[in-house]
Short mmCIF file of N, CA and C and ligand atoms in Angstrom, two decimals:
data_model
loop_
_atom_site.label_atom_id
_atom_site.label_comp_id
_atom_site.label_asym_id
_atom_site.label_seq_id
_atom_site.Cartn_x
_atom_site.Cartn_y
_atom_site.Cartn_z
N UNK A 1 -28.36 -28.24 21.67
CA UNK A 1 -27.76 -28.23 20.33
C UNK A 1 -28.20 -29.48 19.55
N UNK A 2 -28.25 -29.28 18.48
CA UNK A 2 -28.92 -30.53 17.74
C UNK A 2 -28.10 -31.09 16.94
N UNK A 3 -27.86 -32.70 16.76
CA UNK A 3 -27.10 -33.71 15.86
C UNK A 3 -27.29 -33.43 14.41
N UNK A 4 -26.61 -32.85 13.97
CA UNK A 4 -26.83 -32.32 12.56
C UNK A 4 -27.09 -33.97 11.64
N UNK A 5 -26.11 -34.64 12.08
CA UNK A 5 -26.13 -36.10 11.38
C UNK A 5 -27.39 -36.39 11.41
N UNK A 6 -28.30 -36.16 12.29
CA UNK A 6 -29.40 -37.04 12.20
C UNK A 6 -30.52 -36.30 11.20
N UNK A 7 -29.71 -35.20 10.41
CA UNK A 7 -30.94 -34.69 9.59
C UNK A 7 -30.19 -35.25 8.02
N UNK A 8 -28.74 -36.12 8.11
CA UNK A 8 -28.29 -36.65 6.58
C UNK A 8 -28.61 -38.03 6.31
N UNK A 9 -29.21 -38.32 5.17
CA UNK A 9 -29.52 -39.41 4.78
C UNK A 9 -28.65 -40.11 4.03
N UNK A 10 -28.54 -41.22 4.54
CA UNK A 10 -27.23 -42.26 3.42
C UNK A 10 -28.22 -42.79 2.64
N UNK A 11 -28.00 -42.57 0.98
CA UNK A 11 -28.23 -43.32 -0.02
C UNK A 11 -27.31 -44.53 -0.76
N UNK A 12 -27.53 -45.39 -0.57
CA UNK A 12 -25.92 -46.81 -1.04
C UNK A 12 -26.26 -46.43 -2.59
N UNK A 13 -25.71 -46.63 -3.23
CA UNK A 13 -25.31 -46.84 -4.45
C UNK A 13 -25.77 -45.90 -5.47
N UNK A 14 -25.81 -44.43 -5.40
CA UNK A 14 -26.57 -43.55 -6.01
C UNK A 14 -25.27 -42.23 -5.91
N UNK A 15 -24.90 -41.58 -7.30
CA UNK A 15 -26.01 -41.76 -8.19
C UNK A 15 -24.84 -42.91 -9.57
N UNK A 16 -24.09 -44.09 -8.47
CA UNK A 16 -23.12 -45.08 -9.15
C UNK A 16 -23.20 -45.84 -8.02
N UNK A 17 -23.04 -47.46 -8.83
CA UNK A 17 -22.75 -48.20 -7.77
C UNK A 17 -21.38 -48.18 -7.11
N UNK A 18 -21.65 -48.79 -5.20
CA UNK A 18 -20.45 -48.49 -4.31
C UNK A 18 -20.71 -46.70 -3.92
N UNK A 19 -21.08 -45.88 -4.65
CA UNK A 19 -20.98 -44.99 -4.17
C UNK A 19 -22.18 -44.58 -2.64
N UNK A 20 -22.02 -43.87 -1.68
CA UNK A 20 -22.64 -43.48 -0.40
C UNK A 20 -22.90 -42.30 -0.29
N UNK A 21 -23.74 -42.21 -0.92
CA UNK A 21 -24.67 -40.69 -1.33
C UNK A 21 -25.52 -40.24 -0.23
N UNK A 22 -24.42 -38.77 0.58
CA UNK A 22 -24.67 -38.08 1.41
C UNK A 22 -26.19 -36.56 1.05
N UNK A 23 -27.18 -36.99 1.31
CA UNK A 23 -28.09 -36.46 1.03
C UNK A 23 -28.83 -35.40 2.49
N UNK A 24 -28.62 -33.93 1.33
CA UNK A 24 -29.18 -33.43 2.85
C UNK A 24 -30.01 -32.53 2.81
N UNK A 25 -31.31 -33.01 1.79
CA UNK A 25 -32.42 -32.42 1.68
C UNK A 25 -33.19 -32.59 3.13
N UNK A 26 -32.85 -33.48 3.91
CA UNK A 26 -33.94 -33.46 5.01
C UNK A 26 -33.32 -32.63 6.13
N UNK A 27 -32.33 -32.28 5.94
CA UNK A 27 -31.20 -30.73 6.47
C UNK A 27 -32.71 -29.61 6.25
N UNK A 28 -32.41 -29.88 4.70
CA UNK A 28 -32.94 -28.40 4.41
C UNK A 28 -34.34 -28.47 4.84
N UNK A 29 -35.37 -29.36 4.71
CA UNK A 29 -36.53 -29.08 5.30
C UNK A 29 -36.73 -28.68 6.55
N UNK A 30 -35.62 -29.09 7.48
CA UNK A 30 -36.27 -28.24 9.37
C UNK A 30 -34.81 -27.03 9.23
N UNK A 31 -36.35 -25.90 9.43
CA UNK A 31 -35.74 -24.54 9.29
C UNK A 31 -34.54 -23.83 10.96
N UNK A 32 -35.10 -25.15 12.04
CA UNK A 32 -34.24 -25.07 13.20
C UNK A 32 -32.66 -25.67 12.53
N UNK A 33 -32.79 -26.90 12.08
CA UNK A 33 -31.44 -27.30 11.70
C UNK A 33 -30.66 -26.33 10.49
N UNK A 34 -31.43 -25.97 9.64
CA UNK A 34 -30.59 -25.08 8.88
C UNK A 34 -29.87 -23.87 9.87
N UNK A 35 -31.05 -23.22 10.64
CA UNK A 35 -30.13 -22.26 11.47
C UNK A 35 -29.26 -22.71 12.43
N UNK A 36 -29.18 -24.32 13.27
CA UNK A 36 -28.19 -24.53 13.50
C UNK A 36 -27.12 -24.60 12.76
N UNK A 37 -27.15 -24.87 11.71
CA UNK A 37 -25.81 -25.32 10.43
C UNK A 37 -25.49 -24.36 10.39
N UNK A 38 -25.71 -23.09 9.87
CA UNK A 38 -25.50 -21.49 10.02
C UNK A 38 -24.48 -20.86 10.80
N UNK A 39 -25.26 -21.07 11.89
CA UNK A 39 -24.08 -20.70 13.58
C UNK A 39 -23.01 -21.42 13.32
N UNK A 40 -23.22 -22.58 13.18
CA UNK A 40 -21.96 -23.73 13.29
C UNK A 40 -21.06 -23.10 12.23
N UNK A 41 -21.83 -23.09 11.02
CA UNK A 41 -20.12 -21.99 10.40
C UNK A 41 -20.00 -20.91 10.70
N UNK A 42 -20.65 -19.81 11.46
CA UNK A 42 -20.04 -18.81 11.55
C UNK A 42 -19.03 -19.23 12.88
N UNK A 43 -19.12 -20.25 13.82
CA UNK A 43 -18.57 -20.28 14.54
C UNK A 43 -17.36 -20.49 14.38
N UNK A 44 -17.29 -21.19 13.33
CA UNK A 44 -15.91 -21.74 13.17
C UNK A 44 -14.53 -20.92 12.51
N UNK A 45 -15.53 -19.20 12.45
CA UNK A 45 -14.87 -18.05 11.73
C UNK A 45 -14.52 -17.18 12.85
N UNK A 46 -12.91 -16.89 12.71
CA UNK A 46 -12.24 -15.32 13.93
C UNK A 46 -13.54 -14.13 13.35
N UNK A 47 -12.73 -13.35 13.63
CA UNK A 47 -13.03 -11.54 13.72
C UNK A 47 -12.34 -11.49 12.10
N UNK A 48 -11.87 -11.98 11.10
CA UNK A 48 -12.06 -11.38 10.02
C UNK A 48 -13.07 -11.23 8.96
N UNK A 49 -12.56 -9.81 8.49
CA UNK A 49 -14.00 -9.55 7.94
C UNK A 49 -13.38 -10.53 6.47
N UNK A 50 -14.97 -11.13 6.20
CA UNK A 50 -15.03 -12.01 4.40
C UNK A 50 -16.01 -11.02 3.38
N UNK A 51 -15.02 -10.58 2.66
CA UNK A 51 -15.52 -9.86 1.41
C UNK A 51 -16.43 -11.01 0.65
N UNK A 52 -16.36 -12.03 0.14
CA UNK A 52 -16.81 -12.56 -0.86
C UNK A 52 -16.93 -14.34 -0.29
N UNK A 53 -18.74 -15.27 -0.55
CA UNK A 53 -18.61 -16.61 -0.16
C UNK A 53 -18.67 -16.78 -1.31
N UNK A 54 -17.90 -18.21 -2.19
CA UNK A 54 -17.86 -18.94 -2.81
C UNK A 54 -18.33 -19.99 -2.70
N UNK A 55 -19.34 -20.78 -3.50
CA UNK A 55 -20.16 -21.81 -3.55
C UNK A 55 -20.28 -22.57 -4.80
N UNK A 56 -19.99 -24.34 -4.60
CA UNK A 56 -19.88 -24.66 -5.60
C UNK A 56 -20.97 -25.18 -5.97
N UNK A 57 -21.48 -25.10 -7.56
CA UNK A 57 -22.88 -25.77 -7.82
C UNK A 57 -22.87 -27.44 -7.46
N UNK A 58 -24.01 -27.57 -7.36
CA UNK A 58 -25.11 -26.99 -6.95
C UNK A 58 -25.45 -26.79 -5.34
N UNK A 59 -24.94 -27.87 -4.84
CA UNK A 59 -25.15 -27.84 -3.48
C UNK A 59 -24.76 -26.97 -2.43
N UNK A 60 -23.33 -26.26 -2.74
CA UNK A 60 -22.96 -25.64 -2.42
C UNK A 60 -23.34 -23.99 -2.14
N UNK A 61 -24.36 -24.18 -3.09
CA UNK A 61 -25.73 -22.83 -2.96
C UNK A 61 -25.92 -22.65 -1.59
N UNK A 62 -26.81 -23.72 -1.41
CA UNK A 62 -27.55 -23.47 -0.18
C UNK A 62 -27.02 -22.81 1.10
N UNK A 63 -26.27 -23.35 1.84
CA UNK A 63 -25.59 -22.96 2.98
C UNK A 63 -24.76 -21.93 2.40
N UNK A 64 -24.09 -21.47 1.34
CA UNK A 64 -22.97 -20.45 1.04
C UNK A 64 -23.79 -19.23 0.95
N UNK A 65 -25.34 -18.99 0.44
CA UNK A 65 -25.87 -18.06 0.29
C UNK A 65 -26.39 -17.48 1.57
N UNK A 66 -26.64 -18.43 2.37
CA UNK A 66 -27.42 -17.95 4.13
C UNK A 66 -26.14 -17.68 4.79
N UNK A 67 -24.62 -18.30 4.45
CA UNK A 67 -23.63 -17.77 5.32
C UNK A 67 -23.35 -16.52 4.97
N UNK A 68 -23.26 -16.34 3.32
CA UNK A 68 -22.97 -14.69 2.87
C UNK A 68 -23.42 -13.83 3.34
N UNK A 69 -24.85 -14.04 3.54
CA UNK A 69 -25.69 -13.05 4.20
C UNK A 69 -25.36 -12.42 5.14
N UNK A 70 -25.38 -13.68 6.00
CA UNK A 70 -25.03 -13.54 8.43
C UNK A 70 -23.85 -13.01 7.96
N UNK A 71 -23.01 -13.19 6.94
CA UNK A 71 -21.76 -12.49 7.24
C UNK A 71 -21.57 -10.84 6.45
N UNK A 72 -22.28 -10.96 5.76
CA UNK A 72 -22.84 -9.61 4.91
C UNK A 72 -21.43 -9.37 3.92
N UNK A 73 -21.57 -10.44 3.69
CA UNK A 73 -20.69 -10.76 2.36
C UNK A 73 -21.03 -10.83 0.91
N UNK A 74 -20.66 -11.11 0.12
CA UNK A 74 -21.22 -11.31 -1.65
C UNK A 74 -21.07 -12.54 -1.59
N UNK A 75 -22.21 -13.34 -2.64
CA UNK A 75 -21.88 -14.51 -2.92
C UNK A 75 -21.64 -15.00 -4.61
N UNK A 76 -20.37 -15.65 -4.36
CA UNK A 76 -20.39 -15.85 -5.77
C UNK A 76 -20.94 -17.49 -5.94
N UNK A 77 -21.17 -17.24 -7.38
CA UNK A 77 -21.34 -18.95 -7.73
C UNK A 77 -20.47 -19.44 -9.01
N UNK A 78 -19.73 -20.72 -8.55
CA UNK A 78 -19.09 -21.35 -9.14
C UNK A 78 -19.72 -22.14 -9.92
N UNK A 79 -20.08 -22.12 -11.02
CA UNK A 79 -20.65 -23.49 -12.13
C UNK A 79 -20.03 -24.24 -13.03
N UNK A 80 -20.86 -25.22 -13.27
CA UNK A 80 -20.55 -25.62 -14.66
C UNK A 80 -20.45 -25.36 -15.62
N UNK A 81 -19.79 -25.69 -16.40
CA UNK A 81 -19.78 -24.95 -18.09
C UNK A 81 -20.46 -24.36 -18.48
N UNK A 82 -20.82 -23.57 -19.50
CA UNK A 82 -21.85 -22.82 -19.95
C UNK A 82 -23.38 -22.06 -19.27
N UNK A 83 -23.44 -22.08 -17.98
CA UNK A 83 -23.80 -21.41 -17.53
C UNK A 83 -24.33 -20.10 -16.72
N UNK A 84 -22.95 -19.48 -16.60
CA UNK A 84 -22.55 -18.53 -16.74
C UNK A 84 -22.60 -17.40 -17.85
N UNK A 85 -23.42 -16.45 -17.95
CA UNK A 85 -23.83 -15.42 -18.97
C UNK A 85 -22.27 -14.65 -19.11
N UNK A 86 -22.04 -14.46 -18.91
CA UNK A 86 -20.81 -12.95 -18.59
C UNK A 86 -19.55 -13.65 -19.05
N UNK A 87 -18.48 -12.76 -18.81
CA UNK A 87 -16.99 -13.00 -19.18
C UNK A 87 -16.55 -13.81 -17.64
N UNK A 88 -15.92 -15.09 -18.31
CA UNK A 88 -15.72 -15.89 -17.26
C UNK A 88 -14.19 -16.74 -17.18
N UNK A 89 -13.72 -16.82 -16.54
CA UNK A 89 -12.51 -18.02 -15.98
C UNK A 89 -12.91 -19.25 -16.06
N UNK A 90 -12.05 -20.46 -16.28
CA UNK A 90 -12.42 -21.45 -16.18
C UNK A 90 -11.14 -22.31 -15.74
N UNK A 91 -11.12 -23.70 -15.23
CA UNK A 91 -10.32 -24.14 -14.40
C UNK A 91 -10.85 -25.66 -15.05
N UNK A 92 -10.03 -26.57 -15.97
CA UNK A 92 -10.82 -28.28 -15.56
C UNK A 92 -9.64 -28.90 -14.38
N UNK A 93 -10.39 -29.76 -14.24
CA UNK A 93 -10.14 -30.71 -13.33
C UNK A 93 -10.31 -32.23 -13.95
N UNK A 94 -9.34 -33.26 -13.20
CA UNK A 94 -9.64 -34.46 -13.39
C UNK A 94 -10.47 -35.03 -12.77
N UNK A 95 -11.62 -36.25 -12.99
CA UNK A 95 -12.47 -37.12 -12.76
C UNK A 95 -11.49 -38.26 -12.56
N UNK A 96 -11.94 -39.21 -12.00
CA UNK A 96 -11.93 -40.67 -12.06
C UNK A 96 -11.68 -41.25 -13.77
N UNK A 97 -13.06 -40.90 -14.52
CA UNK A 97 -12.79 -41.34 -15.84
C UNK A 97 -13.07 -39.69 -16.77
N UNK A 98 -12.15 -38.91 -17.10
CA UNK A 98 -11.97 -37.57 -17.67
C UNK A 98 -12.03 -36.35 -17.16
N UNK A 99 -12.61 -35.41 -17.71
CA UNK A 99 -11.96 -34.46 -16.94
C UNK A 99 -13.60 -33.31 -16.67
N UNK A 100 -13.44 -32.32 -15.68
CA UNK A 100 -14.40 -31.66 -15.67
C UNK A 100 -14.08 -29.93 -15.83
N UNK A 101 -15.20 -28.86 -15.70
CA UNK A 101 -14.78 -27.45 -15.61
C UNK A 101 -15.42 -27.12 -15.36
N UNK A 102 -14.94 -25.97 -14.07
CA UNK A 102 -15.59 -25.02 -13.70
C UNK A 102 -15.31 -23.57 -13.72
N UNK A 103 -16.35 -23.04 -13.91
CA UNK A 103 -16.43 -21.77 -14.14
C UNK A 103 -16.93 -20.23 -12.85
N UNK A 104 -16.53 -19.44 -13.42
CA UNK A 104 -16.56 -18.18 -12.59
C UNK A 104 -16.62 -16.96 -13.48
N UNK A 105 -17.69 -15.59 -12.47
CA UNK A 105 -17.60 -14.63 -13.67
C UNK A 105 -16.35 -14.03 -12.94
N UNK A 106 -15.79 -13.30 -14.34
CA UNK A 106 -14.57 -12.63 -13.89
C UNK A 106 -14.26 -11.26 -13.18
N UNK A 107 -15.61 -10.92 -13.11
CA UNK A 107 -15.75 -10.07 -12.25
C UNK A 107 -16.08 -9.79 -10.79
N UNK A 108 -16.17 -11.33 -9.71
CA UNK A 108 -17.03 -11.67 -9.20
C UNK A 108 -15.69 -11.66 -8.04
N UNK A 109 -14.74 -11.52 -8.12
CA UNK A 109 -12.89 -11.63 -6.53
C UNK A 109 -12.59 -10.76 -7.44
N UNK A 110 -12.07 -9.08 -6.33
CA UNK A 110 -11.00 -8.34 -6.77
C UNK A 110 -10.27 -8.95 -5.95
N UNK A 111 -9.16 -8.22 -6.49
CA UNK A 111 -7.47 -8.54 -6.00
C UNK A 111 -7.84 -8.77 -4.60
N UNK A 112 -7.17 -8.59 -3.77
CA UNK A 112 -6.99 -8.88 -2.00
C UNK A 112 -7.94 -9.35 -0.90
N UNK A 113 -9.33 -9.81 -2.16
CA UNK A 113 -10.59 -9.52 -1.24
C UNK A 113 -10.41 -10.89 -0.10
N UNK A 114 -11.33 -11.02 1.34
CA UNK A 114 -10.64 -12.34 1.70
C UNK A 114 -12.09 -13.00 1.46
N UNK A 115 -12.03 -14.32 1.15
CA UNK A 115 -12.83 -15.52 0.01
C UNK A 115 -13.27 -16.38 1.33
N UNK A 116 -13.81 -16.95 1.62
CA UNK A 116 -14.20 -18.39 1.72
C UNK A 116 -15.04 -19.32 0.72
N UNK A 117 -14.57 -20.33 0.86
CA UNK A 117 -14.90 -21.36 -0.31
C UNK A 117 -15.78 -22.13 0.70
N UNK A 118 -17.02 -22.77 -0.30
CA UNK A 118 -18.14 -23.90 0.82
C UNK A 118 -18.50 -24.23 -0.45
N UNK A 119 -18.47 -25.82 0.26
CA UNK A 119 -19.60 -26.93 -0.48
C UNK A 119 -19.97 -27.64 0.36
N UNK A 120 -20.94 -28.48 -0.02
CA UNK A 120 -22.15 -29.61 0.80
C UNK A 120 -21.33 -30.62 1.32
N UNK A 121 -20.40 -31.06 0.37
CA UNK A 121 -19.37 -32.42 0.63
C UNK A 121 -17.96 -31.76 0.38
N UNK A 122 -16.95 -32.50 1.36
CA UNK A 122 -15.45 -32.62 0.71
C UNK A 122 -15.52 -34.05 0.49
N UNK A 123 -15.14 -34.44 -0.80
CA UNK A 123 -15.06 -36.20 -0.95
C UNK A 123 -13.22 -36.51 -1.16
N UNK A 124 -13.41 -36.25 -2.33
CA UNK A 124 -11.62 -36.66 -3.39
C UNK A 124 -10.80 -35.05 -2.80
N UNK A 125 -11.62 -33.72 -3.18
CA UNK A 125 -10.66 -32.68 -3.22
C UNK A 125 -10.53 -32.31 -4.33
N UNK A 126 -10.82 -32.74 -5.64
CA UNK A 126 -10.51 -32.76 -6.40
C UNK A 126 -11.79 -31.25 -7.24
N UNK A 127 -12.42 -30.62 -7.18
CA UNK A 127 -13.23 -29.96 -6.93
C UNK A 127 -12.95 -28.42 -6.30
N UNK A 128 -12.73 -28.86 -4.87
CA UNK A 128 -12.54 -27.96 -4.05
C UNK A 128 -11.31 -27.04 -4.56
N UNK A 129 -9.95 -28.31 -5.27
CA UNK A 129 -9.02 -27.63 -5.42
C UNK A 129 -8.75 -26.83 -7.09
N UNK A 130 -9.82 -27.17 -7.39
CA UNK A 130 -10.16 -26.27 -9.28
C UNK A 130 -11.09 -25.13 -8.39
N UNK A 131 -11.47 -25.66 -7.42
CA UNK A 131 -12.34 -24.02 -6.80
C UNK A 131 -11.21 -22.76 -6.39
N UNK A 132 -10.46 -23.33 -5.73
CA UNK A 132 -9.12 -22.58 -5.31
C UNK A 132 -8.34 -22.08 -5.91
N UNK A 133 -7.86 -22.85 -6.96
CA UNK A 133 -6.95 -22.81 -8.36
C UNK A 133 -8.30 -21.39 -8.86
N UNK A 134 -9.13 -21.01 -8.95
CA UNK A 134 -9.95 -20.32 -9.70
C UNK A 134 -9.78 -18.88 -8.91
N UNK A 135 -10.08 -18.89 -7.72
CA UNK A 135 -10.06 -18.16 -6.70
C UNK A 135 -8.57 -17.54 -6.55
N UNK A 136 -8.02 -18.12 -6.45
CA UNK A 136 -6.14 -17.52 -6.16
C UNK A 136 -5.76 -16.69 -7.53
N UNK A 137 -6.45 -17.24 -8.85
CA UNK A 137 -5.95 -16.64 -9.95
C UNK A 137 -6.38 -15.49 -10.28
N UNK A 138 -7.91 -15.13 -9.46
CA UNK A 138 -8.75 -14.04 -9.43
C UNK A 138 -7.76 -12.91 -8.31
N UNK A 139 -6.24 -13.53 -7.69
CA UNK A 139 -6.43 -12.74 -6.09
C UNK A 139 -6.81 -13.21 -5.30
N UNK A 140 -7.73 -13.23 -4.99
CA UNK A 140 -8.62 -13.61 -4.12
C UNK A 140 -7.99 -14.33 -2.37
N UNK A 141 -7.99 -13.90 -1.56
CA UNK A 141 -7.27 -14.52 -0.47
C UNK A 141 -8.20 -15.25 0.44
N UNK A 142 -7.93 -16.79 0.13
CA UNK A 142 -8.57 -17.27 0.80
C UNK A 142 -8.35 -17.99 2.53
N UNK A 143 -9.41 -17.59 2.49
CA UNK A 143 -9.68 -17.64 4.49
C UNK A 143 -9.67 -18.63 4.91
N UNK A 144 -10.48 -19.64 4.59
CA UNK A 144 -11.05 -20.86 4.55
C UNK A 144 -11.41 -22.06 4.15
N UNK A 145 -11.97 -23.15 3.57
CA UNK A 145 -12.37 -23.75 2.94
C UNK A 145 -13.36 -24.17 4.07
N UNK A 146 -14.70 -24.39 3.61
CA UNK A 146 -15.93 -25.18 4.82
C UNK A 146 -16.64 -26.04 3.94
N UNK A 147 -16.93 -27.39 4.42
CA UNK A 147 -17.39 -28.03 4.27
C UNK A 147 -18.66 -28.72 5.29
N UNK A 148 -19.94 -28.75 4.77
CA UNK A 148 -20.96 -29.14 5.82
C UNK A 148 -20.72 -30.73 6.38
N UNK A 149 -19.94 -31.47 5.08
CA UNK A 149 -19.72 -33.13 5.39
C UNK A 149 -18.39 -33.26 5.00
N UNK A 150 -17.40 -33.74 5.29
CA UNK A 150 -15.87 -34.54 5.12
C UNK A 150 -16.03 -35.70 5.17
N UNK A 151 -15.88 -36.73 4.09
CA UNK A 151 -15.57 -38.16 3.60
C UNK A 151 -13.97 -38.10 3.82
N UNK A 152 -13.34 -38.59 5.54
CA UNK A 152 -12.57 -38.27 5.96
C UNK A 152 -11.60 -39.64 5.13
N UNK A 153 -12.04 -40.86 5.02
CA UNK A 153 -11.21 -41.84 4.24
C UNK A 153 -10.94 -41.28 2.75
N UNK A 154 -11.43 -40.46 2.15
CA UNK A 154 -10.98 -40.18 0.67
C UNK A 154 -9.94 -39.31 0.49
N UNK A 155 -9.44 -38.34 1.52
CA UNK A 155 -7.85 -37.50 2.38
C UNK A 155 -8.41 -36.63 1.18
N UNK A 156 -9.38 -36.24 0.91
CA UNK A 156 -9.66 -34.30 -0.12
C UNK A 156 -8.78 -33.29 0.97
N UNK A 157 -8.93 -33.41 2.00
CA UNK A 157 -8.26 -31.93 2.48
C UNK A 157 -6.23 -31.71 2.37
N UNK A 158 -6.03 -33.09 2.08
CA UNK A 158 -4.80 -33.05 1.56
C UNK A 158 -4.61 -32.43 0.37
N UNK A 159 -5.78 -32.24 -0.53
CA UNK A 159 -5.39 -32.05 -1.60
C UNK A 159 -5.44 -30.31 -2.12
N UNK A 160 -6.31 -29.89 -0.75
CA UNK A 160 -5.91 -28.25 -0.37
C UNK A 160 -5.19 -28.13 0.94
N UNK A 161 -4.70 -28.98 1.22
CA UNK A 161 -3.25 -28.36 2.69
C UNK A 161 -3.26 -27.08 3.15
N UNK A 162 -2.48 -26.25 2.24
CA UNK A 162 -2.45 -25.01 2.43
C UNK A 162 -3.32 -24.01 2.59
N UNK A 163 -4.71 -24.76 2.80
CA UNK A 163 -6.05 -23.68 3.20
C UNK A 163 -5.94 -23.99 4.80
N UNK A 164 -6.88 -23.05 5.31
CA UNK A 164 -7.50 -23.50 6.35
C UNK A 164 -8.92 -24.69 5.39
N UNK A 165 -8.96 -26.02 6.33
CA UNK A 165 -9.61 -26.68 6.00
C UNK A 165 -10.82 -27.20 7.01
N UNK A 166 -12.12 -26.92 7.15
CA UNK A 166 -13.03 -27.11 8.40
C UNK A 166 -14.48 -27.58 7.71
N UNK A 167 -14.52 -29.01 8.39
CA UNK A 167 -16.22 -29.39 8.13
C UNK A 167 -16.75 -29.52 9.80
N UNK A 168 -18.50 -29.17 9.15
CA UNK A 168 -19.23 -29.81 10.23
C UNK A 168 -19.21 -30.77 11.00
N UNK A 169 -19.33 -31.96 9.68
CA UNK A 169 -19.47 -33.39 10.10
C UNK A 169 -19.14 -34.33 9.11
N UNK A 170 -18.18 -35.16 10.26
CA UNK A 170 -17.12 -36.24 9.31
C UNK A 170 -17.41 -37.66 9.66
N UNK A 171 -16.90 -38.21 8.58
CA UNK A 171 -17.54 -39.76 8.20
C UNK A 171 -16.14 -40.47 7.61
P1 LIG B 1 -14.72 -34.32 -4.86
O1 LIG B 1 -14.23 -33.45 -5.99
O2 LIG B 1 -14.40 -35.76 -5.04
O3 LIG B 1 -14.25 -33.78 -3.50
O4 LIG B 1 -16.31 -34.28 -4.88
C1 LIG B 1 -16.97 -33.19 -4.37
C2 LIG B 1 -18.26 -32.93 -5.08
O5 LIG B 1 -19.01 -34.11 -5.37
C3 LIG B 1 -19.13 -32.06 -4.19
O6 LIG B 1 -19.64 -30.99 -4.95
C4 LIG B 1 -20.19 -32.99 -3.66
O7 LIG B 1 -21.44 -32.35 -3.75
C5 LIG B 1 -20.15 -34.23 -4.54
N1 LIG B 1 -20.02 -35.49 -3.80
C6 LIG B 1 -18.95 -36.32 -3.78
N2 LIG B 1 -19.15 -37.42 -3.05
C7 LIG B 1 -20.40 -37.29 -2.55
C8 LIG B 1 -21.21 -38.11 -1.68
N3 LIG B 1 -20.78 -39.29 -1.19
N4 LIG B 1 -22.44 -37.67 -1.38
C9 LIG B 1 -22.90 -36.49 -1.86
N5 LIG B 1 -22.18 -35.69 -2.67
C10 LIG B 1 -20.96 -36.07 -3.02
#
């Protein structure tokens, strides 16, 4: 089995100073470690079936689209403002200094379907839980929350409790 850590790169002070910019383009270049990362979330999933993966831009692409697949699920994508063509939901959230939004098409969670939510990082929570807030208002029953990295000193999974909450690899 292979150290997933040893394919993330720490960047210090990018893309703000103090900040520890978890980078995991060198993930994505060895096509063995991506399919380890793969297994590793499906492993961490029972016998229920997931109608629909949720992925937050941008990073959250990557791994949410190869899990949808293995799981033969739909994938939706969560964006930023105005990117989204279609009739859409939107959810802001607070920043540090203002506020942000994300978006969803509204056609993308019927009622009861069951959801998992994935992104690259859990940091603050603060994100994850405008992903949820988006998702619950659609219906949507969520299964999970996965994360490939947990910034376990910043307590984000407090700030969705009431999910199931599961990363790869924590720091
Ligand atoms: P938060 O809302 O604070 O949980 O931040 C989560 C979002 O910011 C995710 O979409 C991550 O991609 C990104 N993020 C936050 N902190 C980091 C970090 N140290 N390294 C890489 N990405 C990060």
């Amino acid at each position: 089995m292979k150290n997933l850590k040893e394919y993330i790169r720490e960047i210090s002070d990018f893309p703000s100073e103090g900040i520890k910019y978890k980078d995991i383009t060198p993930l994505l270049l060895d096509p063995e470690a991506v399919q380890e990362t793969v297994a590793q979330f499906i492993k961490l999933l029972g016998d229920v079936k997931i109608d629909k993966v949720v992925g937050i831009e941008s990073r959250g692409f990557f791994f949410g689209m190869l899990l949808a697949e293995k799981l033969k699920a739909g994938f939706v994508p969560i964006r930023k403002p105005g990117k989204l063509p279609y009739k859409i939901h939107a959810e802001s959230y607070k920043l540090e200094y203002g506020t942000d939004i994300l978006e969803i098409h509204q056609d993308a969670i019927k009622p009861g379907e069951n959801v998992i939510l994935h992104d690259d990082v859990l940091a603050t929570g603060g994100t994850a839980k405008a992903a949820c807030s988006l998702i619950e208002k659609m219906g949507g029953n969520i299964i999970q929350c996965n994360f490939l990295i947990e910034l376990g000193f910043l307590n984000g999974r407090e700030k969705i409790a009431e999910h199931e909450v599961r990363s790869l690899l924590s720091y």
